[in-house]
Short mmCIF file of C-alpha atoms and ligand atoms in Angstrom, two decimals:
data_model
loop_
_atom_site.label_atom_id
_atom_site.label_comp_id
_atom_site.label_asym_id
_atom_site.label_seq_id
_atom_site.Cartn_x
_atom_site.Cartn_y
_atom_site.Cartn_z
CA UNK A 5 56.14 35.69 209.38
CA UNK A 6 59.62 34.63 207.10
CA UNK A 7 57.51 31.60 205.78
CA UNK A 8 58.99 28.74 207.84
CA UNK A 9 56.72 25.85 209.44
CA UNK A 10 59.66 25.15 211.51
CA UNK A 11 62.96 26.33 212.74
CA UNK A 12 66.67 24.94 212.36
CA UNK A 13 67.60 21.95 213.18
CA UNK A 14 64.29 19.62 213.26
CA UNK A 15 65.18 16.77 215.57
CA UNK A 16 63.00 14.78 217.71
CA UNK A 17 63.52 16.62 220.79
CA UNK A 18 62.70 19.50 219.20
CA UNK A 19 59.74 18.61 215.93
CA UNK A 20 59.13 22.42 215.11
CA UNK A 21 63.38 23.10 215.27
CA UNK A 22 65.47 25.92 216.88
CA UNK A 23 62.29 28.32 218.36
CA UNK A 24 59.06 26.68 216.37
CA UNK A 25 57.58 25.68 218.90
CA UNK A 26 56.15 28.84 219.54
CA UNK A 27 54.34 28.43 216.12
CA UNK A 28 51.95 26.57 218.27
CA UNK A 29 51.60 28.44 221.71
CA UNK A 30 48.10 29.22 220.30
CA UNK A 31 47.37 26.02 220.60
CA UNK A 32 48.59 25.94 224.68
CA UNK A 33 47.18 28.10 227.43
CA UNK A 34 49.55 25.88 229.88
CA UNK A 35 52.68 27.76 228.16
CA UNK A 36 51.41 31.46 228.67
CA UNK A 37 53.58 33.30 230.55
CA UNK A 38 52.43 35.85 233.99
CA UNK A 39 52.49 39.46 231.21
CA UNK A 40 52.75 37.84 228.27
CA UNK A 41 49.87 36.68 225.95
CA UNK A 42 47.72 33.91 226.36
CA UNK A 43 45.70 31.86 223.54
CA UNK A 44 42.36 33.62 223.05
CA UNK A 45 38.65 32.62 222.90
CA UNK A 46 39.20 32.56 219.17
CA UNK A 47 42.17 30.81 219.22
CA UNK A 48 40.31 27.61 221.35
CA UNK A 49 37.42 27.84 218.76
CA UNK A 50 39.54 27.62 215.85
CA UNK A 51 41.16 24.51 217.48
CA UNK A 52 37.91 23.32 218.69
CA UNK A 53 36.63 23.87 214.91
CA UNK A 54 39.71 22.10 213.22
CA UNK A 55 39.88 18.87 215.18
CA UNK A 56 36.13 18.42 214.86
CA UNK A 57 36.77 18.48 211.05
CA UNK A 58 39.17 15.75 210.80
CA UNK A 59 38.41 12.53 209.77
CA UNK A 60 41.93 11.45 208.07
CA UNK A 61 45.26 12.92 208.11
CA UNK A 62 48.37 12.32 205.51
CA UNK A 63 51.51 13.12 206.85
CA UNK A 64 54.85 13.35 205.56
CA UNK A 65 57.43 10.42 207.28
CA UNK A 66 60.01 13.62 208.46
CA UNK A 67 57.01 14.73 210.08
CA UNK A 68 55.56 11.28 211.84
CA UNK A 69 59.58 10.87 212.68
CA UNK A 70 59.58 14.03 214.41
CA UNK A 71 56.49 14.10 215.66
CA UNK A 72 54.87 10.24 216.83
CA UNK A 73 56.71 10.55 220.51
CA UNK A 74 55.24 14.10 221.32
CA UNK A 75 51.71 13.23 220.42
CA UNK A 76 52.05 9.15 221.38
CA UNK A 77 49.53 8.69 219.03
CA UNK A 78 48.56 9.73 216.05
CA UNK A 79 48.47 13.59 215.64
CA UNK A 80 44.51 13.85 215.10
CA UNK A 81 42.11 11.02 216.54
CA UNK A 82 41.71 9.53 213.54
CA UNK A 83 43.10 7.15 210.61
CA UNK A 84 46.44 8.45 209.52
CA UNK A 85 48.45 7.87 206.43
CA UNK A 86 52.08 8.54 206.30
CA UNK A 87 53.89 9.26 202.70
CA UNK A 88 57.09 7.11 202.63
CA UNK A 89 59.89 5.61 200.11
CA UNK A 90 60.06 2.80 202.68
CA UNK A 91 57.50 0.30 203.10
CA UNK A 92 56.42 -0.54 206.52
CA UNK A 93 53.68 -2.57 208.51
CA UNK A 94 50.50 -0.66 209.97
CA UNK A 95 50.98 0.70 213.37
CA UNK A 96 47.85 0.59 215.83
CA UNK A 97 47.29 3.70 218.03
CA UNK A 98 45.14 5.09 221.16
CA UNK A 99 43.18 6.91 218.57
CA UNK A 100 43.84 5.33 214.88
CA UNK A 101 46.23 3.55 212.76
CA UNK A 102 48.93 4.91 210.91
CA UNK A 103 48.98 3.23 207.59
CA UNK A 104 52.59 3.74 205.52
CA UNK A 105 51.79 4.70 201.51
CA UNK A 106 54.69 4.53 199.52
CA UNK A 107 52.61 5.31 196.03
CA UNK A 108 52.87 8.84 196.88
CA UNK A 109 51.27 11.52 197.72
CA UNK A 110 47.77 11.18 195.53
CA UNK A 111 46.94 7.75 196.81
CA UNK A 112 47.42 8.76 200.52
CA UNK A 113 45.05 11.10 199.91
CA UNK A 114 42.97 8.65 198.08
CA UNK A 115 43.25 6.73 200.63
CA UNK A 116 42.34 8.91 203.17
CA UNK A 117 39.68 10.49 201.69
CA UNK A 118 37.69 7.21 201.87
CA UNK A 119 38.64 7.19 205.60
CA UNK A 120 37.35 10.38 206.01
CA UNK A 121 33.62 9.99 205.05
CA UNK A 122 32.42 13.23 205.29
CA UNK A 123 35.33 14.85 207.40
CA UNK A 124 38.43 16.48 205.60
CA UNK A 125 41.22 15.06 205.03
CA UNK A 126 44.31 17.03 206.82
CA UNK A 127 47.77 17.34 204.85
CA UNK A 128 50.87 17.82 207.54
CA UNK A 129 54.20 18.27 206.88
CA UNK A 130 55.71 21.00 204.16
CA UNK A 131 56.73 19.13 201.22
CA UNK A 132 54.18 16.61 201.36
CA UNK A 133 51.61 19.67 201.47
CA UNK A 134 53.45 20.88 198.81
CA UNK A 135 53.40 18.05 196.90
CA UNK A 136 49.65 17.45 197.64
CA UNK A 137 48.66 21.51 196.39
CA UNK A 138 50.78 20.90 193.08
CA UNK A 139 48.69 17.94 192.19
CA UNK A 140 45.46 20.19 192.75
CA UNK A 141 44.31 17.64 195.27
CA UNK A 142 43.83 20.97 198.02
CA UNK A 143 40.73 22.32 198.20
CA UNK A 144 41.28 24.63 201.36
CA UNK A 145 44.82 26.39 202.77
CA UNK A 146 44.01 26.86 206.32
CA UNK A 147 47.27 29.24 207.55
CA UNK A 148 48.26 30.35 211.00
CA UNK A 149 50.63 33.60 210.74
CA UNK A 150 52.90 33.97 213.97
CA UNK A 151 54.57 37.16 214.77
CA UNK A 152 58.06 35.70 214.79
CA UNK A 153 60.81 35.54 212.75
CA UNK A 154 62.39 32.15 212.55
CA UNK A 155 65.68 32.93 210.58
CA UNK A 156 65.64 29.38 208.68
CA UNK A 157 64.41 26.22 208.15
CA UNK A 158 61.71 24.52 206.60
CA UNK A 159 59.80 26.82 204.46
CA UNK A 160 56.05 25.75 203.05
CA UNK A 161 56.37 27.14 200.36
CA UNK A 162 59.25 27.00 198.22
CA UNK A 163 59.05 25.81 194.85
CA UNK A 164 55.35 26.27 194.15
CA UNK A 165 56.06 28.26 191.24
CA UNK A 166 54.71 31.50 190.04
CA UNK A 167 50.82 31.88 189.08
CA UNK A 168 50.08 28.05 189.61
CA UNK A 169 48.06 28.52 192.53
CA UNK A 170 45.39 30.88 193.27
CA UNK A 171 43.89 31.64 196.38
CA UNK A 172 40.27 33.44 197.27
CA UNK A 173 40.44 34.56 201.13
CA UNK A 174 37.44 33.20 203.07
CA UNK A 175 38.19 33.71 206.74
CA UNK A 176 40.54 36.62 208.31
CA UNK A 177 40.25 35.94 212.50
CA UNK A 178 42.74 37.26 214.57
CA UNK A 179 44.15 37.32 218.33
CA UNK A 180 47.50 38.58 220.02
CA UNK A 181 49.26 35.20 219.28
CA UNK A 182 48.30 34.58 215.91
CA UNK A 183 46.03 35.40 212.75
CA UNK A 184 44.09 32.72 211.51
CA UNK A 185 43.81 32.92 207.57
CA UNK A 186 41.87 30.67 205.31
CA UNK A 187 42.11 30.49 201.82
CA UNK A 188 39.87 28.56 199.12
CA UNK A 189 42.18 27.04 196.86
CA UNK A 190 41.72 26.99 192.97
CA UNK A 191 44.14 24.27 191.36
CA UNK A 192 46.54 24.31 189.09
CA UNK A 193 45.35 24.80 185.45
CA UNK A 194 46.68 20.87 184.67
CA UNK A 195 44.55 19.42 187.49
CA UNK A 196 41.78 21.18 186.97
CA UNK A 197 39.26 18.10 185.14
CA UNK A 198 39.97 16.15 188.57
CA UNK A 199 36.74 16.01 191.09
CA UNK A 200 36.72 18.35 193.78
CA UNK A 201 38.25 17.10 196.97
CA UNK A 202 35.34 17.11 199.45
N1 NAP B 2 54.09 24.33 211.84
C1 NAP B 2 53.28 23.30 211.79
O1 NAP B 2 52.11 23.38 212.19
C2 NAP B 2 53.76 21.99 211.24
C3 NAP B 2 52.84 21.02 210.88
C4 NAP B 2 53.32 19.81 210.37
C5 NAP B 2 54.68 19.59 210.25
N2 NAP B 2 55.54 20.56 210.64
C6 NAP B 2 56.99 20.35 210.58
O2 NAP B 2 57.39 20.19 209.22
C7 NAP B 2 58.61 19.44 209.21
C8 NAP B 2 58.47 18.27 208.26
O3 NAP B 2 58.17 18.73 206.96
P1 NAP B 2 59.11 18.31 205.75
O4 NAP B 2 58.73 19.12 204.58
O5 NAP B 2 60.53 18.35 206.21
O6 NAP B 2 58.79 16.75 205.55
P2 NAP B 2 57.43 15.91 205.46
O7 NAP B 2 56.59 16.41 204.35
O8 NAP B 2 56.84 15.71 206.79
O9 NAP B 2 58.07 14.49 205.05
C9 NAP B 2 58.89 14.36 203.92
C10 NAP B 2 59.23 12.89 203.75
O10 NAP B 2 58.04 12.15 203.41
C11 NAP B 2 58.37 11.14 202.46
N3 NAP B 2 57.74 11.51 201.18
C12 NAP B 2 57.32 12.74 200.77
N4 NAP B 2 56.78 12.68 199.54
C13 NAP B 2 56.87 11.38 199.16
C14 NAP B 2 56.48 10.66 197.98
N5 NAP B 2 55.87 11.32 196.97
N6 NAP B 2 56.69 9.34 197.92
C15 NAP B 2 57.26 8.68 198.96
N7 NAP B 2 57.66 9.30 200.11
C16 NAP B 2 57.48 10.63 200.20
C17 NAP B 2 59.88 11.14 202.33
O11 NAP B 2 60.37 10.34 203.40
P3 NAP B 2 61.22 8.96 203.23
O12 NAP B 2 61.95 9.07 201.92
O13 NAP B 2 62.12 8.98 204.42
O14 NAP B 2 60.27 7.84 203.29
C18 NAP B 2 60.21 12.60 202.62
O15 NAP B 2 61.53 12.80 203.03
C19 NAP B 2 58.83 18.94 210.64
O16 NAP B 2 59.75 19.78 211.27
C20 NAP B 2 57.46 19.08 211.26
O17 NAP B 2 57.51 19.21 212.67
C21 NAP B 2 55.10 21.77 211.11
#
């Protein structure tokens, strides 16, 4: 609910920091506790729903760093480009290849769009979403809102600007662990003559 995608101190043994992993208990009927909530029907379809729509991912290197020994491979089963300063060879996986872009955030998108075919294309990490909704390259903001407070850490987002953005609501589900928002996204006014993502 304070905005963060994940808690203090991100490390590998904990990707989400202090208390973010409970961003994602939706996601995990394993972690319910006897009294407490568990994830819902709704919750499992809107998982179901979002990994059937993936056919490329770009991730941001913090979160591949993070991340890469909790899934052991990559985070969706399929081709996945990570957004780097540091060149680096391809690295095969179960499930798909991470590829390392270091031309930035439009070409890893680029890139995996053509991966994609059909599918979407799914941005991960907070500044490299950031980065990727600036350039008007977002066509869809697909939010999960968790009643917790975090306190700090790593908010998605800072530094957007005011008025840059604009959002149209197009889906409002909800469940005791989460609400499940989703926003069409119109792009900034400067990227506006670029094609649609699709
Ligand atoms: N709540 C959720 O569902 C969720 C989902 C995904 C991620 N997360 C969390 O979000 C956190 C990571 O997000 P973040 O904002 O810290 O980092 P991030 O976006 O994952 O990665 C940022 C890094 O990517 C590289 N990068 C970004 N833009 C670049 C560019 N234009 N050109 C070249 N390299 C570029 C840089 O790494 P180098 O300079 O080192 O190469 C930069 O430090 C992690 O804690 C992760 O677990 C949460």
């Amino acid at each position: 609910l304070d905005g963060f995608v994940a808690g203090p101190e991100v490390s590998v043994a904990e990707p989400l920091g202090l208390g973010g992993s409970r961003l994602h208990d939706w996601l995990f009927p394993e972690r319910a506790k006897p009294g407490e909530s568990a994830p819902s029907a709704v919750d499992a379809e809107v998982a179901r729903e979002l990994h059937a729509s993936v056919g490329a991912v770009v991730l941001g290197k913090r979160t591949f760093d993070v991340g890469l020994s909790h899934w052991g491979d990559t985070p969706f089963p399929a081709p996945s480009f990570v957004v780097s300063h540091q060149p680096r060879a391809s690295l095969a996986m179960t499930s798909g290849t991470f590829t390392f872009v270091t031309e930035g955030v439009g070409r890893a998108v680029e890139q995996a769009r053509e991966a994609a075919g059909h599918k979407a294309v799914v941005v991960m990490g907070a500044d490299t979403a950031r980065q990727a909704l600036k350039a008007g390259l977002v066509d869809e903001l697909q939010l999960q809102l968790v009643p917790i407070f975090l306190g700090g850490g790593t908010r998605l987002f800072d530094d957007l600007g005011a008025n840059l953005i604009s959002l149209t609501r197009t889906r409002l589900l909800e469940s005791p662990l989460v609400t499940h928002l989703r926003f069409r996204v119109t792009p900034p006014r400067v990227a506006r003559s670029r094609p649609a993502a699709s």
